[in-house]
Coordinates of C-alpha atoms in Angstrom, one line a residue:
X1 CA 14.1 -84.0 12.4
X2 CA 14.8 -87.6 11.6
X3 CA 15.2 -88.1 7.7
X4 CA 12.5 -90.0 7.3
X5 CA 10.3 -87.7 9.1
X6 CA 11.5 -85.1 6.8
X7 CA 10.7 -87.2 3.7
X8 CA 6.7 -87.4 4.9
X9 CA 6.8 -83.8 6.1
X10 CA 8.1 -83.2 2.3
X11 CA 5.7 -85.3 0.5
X12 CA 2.5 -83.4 2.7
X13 CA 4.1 -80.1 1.7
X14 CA 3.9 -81.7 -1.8
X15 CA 0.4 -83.1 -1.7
X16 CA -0.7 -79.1 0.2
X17 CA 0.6 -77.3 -3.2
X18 CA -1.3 -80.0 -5.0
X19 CA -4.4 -79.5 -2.9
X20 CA -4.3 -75.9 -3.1
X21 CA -3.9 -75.6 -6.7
X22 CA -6.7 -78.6 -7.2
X23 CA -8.4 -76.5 -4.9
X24 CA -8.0 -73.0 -6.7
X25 CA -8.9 -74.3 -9.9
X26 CA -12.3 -76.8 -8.8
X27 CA -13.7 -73.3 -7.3
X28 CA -12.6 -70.8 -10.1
X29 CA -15.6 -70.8 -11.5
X30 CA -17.4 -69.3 -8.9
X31 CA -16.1 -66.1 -9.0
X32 CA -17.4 -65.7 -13.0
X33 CA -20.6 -65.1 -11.3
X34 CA -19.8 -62.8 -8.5
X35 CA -22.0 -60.2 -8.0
X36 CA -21.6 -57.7 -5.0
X37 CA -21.0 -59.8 -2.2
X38 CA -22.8 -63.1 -3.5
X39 CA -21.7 -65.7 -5.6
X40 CA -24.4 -66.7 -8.5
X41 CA -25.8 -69.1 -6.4
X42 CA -26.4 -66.5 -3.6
X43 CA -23.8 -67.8 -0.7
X44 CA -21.7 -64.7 0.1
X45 CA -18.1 -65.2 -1.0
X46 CA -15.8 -65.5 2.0
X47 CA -18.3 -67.9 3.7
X48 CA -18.9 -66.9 7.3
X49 CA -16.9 -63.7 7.0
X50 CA -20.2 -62.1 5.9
X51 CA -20.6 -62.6 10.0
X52 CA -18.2 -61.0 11.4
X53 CA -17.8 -58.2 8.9
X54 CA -22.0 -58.0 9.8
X55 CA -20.9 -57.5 13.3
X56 CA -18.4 -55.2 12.9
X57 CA -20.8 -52.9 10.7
X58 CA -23.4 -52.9 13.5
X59 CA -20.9 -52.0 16.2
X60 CA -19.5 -48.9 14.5
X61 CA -23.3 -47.8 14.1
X62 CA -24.3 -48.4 17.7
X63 CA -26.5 -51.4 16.7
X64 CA -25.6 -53.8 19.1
X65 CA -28.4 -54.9 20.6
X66 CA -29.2 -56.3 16.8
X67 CA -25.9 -59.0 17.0
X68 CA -27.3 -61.3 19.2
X69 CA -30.9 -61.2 17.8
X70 CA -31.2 -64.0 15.5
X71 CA -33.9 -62.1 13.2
X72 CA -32.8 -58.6 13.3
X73 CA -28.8 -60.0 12.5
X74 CA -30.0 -61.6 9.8
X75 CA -31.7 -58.7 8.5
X76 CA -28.9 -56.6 8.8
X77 CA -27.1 -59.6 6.7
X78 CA -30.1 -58.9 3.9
X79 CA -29.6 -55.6 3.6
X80 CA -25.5 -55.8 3.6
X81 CA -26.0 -58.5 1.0
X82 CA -29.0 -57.5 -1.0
X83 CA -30.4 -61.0 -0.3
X84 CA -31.2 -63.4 2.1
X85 CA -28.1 -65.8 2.9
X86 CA -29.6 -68.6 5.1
X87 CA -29.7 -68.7 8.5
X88 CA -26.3 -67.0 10.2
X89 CA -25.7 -66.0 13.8
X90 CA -23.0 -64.0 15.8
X91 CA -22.2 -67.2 18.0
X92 CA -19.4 -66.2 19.6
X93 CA -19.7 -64.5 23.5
X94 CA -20.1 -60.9 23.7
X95 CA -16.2 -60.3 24.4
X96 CA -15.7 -61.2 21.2
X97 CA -16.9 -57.8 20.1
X98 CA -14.1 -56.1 21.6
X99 CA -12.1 -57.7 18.5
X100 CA -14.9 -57.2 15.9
X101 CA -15.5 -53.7 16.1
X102 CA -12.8 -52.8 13.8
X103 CA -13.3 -54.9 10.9
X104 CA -16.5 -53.2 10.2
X105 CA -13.9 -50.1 9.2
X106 CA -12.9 -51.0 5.5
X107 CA -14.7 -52.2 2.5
X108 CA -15.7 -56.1 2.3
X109 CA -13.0 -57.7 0.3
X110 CA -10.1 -55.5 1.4
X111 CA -11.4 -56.6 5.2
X112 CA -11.6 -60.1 3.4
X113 CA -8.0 -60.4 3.0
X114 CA -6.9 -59.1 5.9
X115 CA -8.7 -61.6 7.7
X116 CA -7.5 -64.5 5.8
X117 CA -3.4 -62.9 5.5
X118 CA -4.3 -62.5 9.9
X119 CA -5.3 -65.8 10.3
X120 CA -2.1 -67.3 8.5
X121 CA 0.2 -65.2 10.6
X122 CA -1.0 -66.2 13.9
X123 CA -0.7 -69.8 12.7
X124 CA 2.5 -69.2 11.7
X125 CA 3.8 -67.4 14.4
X126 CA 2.2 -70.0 17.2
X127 CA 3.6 -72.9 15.5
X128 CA 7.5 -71.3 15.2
X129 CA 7.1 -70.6 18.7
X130 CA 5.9 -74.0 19.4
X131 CA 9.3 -74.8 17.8
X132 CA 7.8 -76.6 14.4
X133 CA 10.2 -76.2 11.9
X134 CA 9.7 -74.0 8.8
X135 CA 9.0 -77.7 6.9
X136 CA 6.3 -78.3 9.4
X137 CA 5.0 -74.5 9.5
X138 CA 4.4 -74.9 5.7
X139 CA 2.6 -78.2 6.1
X140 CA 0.3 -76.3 8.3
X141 CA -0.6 -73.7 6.2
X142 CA -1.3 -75.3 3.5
X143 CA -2.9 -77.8 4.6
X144 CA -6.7 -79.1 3.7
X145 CA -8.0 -77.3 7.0
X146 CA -5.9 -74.2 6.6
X147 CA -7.4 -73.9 2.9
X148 CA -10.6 -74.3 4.1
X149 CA -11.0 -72.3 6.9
X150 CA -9.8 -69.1 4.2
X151 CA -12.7 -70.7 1.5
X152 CA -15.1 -70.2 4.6
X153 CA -13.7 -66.8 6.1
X154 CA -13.6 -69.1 9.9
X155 CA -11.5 -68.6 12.9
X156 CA -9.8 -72.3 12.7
X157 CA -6.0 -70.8 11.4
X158 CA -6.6 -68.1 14.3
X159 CA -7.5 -70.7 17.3
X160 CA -5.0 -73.5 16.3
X161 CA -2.0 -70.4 16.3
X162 CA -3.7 -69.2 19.8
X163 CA -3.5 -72.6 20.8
X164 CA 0.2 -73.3 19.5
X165 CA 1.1 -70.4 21.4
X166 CA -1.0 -70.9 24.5
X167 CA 1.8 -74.3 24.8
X168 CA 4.7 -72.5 23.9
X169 CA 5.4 -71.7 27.3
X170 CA 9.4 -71.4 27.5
X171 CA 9.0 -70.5 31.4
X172 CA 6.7 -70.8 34.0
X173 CA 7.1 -66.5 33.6
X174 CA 5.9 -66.6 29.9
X175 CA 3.5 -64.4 29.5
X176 CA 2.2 -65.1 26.0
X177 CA 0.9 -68.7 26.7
X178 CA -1.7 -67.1 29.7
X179 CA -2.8 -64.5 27.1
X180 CA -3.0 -66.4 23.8
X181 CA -5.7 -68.3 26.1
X182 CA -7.8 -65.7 27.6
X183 CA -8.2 -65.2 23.4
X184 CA -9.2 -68.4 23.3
X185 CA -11.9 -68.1 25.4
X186 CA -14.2 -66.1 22.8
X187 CA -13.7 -69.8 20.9
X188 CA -13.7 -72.1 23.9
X189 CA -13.9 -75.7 22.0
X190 CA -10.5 -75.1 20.7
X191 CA -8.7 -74.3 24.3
X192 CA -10.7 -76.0 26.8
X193 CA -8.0 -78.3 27.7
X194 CA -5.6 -76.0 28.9
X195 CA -6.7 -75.3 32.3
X196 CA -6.3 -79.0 32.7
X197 CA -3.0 -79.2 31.4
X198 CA -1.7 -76.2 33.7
X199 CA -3.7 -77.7 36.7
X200 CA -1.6 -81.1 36.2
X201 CA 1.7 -78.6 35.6
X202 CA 0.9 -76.4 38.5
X203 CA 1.1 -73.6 36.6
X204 CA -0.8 -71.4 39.1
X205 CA 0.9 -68.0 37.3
X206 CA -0.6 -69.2 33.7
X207 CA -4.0 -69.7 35.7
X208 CA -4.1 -66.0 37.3
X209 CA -3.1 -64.5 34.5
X210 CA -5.3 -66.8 31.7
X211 CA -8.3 -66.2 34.1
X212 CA -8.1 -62.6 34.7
X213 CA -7.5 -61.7 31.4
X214 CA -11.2 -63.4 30.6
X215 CA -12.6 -61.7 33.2
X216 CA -11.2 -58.2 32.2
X217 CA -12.6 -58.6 28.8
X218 CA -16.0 -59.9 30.1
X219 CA -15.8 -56.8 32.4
X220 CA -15.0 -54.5 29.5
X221 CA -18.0 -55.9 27.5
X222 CA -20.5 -55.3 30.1
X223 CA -19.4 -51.9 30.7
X224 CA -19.2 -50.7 26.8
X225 CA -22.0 -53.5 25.3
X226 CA -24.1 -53.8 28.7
X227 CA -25.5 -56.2 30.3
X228 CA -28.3 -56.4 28.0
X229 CA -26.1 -57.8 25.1
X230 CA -25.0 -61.0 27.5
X231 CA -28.4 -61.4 28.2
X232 CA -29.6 -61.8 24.8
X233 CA -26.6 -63.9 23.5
X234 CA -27.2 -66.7 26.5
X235 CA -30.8 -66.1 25.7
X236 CA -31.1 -66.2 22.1
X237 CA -28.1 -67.2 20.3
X238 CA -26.8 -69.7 22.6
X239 CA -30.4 -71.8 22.6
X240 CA -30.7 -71.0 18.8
X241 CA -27.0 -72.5 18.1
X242 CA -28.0 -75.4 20.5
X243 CA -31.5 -75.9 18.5
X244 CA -29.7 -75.8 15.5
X245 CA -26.6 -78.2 15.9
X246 CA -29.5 -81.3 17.9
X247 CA -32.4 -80.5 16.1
X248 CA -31.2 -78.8 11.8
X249 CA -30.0 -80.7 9.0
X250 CA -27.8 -79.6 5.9
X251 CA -24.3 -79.4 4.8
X252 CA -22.9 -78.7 8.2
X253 CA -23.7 -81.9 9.2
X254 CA -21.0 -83.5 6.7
X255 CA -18.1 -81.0 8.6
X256 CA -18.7 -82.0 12.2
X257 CA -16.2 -84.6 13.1
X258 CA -17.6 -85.6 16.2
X259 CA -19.4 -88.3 17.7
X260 CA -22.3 -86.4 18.6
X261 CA -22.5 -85.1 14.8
X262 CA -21.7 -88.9 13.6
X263 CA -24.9 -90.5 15.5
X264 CA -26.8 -87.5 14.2
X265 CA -26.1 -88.8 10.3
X266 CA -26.7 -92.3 11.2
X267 CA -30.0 -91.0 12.5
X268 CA -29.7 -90.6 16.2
X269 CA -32.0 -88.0 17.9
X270 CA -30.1 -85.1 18.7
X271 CA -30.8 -85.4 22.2
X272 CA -29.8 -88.6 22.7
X273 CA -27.1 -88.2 20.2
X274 CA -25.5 -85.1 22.3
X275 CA -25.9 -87.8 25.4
X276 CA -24.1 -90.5 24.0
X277 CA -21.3 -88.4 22.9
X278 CA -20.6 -86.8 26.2
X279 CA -20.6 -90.6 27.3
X280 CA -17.9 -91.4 25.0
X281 CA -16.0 -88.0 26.0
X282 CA -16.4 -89.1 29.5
X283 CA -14.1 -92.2 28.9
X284 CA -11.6 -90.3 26.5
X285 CA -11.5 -87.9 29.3
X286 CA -10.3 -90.0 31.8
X287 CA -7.8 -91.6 29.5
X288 CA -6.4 -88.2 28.7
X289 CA -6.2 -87.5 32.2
X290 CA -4.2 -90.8 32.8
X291 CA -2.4 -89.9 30.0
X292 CA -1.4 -86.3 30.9
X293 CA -0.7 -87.0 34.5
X294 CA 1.5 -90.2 33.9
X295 CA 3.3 -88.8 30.5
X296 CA 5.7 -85.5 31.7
X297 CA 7.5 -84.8 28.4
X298 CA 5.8 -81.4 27.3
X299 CA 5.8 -82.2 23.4
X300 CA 3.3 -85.4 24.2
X301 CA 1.2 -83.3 26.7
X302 CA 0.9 -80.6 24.3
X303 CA -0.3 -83.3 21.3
X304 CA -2.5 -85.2 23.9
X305 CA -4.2 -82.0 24.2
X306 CA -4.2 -81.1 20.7
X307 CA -5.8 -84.5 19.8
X308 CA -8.2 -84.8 22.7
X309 CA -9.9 -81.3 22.2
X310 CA -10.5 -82.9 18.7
X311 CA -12.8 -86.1 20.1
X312 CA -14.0 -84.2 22.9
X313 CA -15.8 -81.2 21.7
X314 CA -18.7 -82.1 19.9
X315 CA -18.6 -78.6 17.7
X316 CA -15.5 -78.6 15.5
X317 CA -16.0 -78.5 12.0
X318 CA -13.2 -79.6 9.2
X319 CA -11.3 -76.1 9.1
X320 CA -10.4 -76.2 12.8
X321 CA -8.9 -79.5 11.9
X322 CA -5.2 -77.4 12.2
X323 CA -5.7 -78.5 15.7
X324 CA -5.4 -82.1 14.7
X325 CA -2.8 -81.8 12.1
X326 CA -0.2 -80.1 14.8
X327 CA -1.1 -82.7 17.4
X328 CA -0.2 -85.7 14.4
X329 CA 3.0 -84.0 13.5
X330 CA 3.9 -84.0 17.1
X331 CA 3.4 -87.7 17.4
X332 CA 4.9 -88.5 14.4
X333 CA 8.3 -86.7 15.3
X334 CA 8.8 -89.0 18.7
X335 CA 8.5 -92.2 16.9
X336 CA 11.5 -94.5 16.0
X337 CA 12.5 -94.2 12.4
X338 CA 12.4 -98.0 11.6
X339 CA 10.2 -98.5 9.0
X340 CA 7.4 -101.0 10.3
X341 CA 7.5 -98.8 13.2
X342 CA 7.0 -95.9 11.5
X343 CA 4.5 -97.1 8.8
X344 CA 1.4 -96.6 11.7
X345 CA 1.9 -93.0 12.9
X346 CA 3.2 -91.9 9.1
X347 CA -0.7 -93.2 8.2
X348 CA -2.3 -90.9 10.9
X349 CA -0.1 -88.4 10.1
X350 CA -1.6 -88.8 6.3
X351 CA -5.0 -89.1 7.1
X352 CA -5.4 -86.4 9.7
X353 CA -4.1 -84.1 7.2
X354 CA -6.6 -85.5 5.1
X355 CA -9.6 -85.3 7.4
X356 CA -10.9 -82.0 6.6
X357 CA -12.2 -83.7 3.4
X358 CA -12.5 -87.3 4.4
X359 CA -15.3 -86.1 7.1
X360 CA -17.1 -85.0 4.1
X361 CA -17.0 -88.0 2.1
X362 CA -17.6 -90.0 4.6
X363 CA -20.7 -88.1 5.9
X364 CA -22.1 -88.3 2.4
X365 CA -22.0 -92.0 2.5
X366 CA -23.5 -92.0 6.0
X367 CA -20.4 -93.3 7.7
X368 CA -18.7 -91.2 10.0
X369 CA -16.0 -92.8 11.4
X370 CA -13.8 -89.8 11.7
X371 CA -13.2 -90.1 15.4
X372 CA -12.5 -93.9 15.0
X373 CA -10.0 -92.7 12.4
X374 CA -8.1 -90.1 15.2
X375 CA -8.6 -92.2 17.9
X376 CA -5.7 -93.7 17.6
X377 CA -3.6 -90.7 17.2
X378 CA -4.4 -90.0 20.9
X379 CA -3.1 -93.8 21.8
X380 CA -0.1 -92.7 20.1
X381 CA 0.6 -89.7 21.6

């Protein structure tokens, strides 16, 4: 790693003990008035967890057809809570069930912590089998996003270590890559990319593999869940989701670094807002393409994806922004060491690593530019 590399990789592993400790101490007080499962003001602690741990519950007790009903899951939520929590749903497809079943097992909080201590291994583990090093693996999990996605119990530290391992590939034999991404398929907007990438890189074994892997565990979930329990989630869920991301307001809105969810805040019907975005993902698509197909060192493929998947999707919310950071530190390591040259990606770098709260703020004051702000991370890469 160049030395000056190093020094920036330093000072974000600096500023990432700083966050965390900032971000320790700003939320302490929360837990004074934890009772059961609820903070004081009645969000469950963990954030989303209260989902899947839901989920889990309602597997073990043969209540499935209750997951992908909007109503009764948020019922069973009531009466796991003691209160009502909001609207929540199971989005994720019904395969995803074949993981959630046993972290209904355990009690809340010890579940809790294995979920968040899981979620940092498999970030870890992808990104030293990337080949980050340790420096760069440490950025990563301490990181704004990384922080965030344990404050809100998410899947981000699980799909950006799926995805670092899903480009690991150290031979066109490598198992693991195929397999991290039939995983990824129960959170498609962080892996979409990849049978792109192996189309371009003939990787016809990765394909096979990746592909019947998903449709093994599809199969599996129609034959112990049924048919019914795809039904409902394309049915219900899916539209409800869909209703909820064009057509709901509220906090979420502020963690959606997109350009569908940045039209939305300026005021842009959803509908026309979801339009314009896949307008704009049209053009950075072909771009990417370009990009991928011209470009044949793996390290820039791999951030090109990393950073695309980012503008493209128009559901990622600030703690999947791992995603981001790993395609920035990828850039950032190819780039000359002179220090003009080095002053532009060294910026990215920052603010990337910064998104996950600068979508917030910027939200707030009703301008999104977040993709404008890792657009150019993609031109770099």
């Amino acid at each position: 790693m160049q030395q000056q590399g190093q020094g920036m990789r330093r000072a974000l592993l600096a500023l990432g003990i700083l966050h965390l400790v900032w971000f320790v101490f700003s939320r302490w007080g929360e837990t004074a008035g934890i009772s059961g499962l609820l903070y004081a003001d009645g969000r469950p602690v963990g954030g989303d967890f209260i989902n899947l741990w839901t989920t889990g519950r309602l597997i073990l007790s043969g209540r499935i057809g209750e997951i992908y009903n909007p109503e009764a899951f948020m019922a069973a939520e009531i009466a796991m809570t003691g209160a009502p929590i909001g609207l929540r749903l199971w989005a994720y497809p019904p395969h995803s069930l074949l993981l959630a079943g046993p972290f209904g097992l355990f009690s809340f909080y010890a579940t809790l912590l294995v979920w968040s201590v899981l979620g940092l291994l498999i970030l870890w583990l992808g990104a030293r089998r990337f080949g980050f090093f340790p420096l760069e693996c440490a950025v990563l999990l301490l990181s704004p996003a990384s922080v965030l996605n344990v404050y809100y119990g998410q899947t981000g530290n699980f799909a950006a270590g799926l995805m670092l391992l899903a480009l690991s590939s150290r031979s066109k034999s490598d198992v693991l890559p195929p397999v991290a991404a039939a995983l990824l398929t129960i959170k498609p907007q962080a892996g979409f990319l990849l049978p792109l990438l192996w189309l371009i890189e003939r990787r016809w074994r990765a394909i096979l593999i990746a592909g019947g892997l998903t449709l093994g565990f599809a199969g599996l979930s129609l034959a112990i869940f049924g048919v019914p329990t795809w039904l409902s989630w394309l049915g219900e869920t899916v539209p409800r989701l869909e209703r909820l991301e064009k057509h709901g307001s509220g906090p979420f809105m502020t963690m959606i670094p997109s350009i569908f969810m940045g039209l939305r805040v300026v005021g842009v019907e959803g509908e026309l807002a979801f339009l314009l975005h896949w307008a704009a993902a049209g053009l950075i698509a072909v771009f990417l393409v370009w990009r991928l197909v011209y470009v044949s060192d793996p390290r820039r493929r791999a951030a090109l994806v990393l950073v695309g998947a980012t503008l493209i999707t128009p559901y990622i919310h600030n703690y999947d922004l791992g995603l981001l950071l790993a395609g920035a530190l990828i850039v950032s390591r190819r780039l000359p060491p002179a220090p003009l040259s080095s002053a532009t990606p060294a910026t990215f770098l920052l603010i990337a690593w910064a998104l996950p709260h600068l979508v917030e703020i910027l939200g707030r004051a009703g301008i999104p530019l977040s993709p404008l702000l890792v657009l150019p991370l993609l031109l770099l890469a």
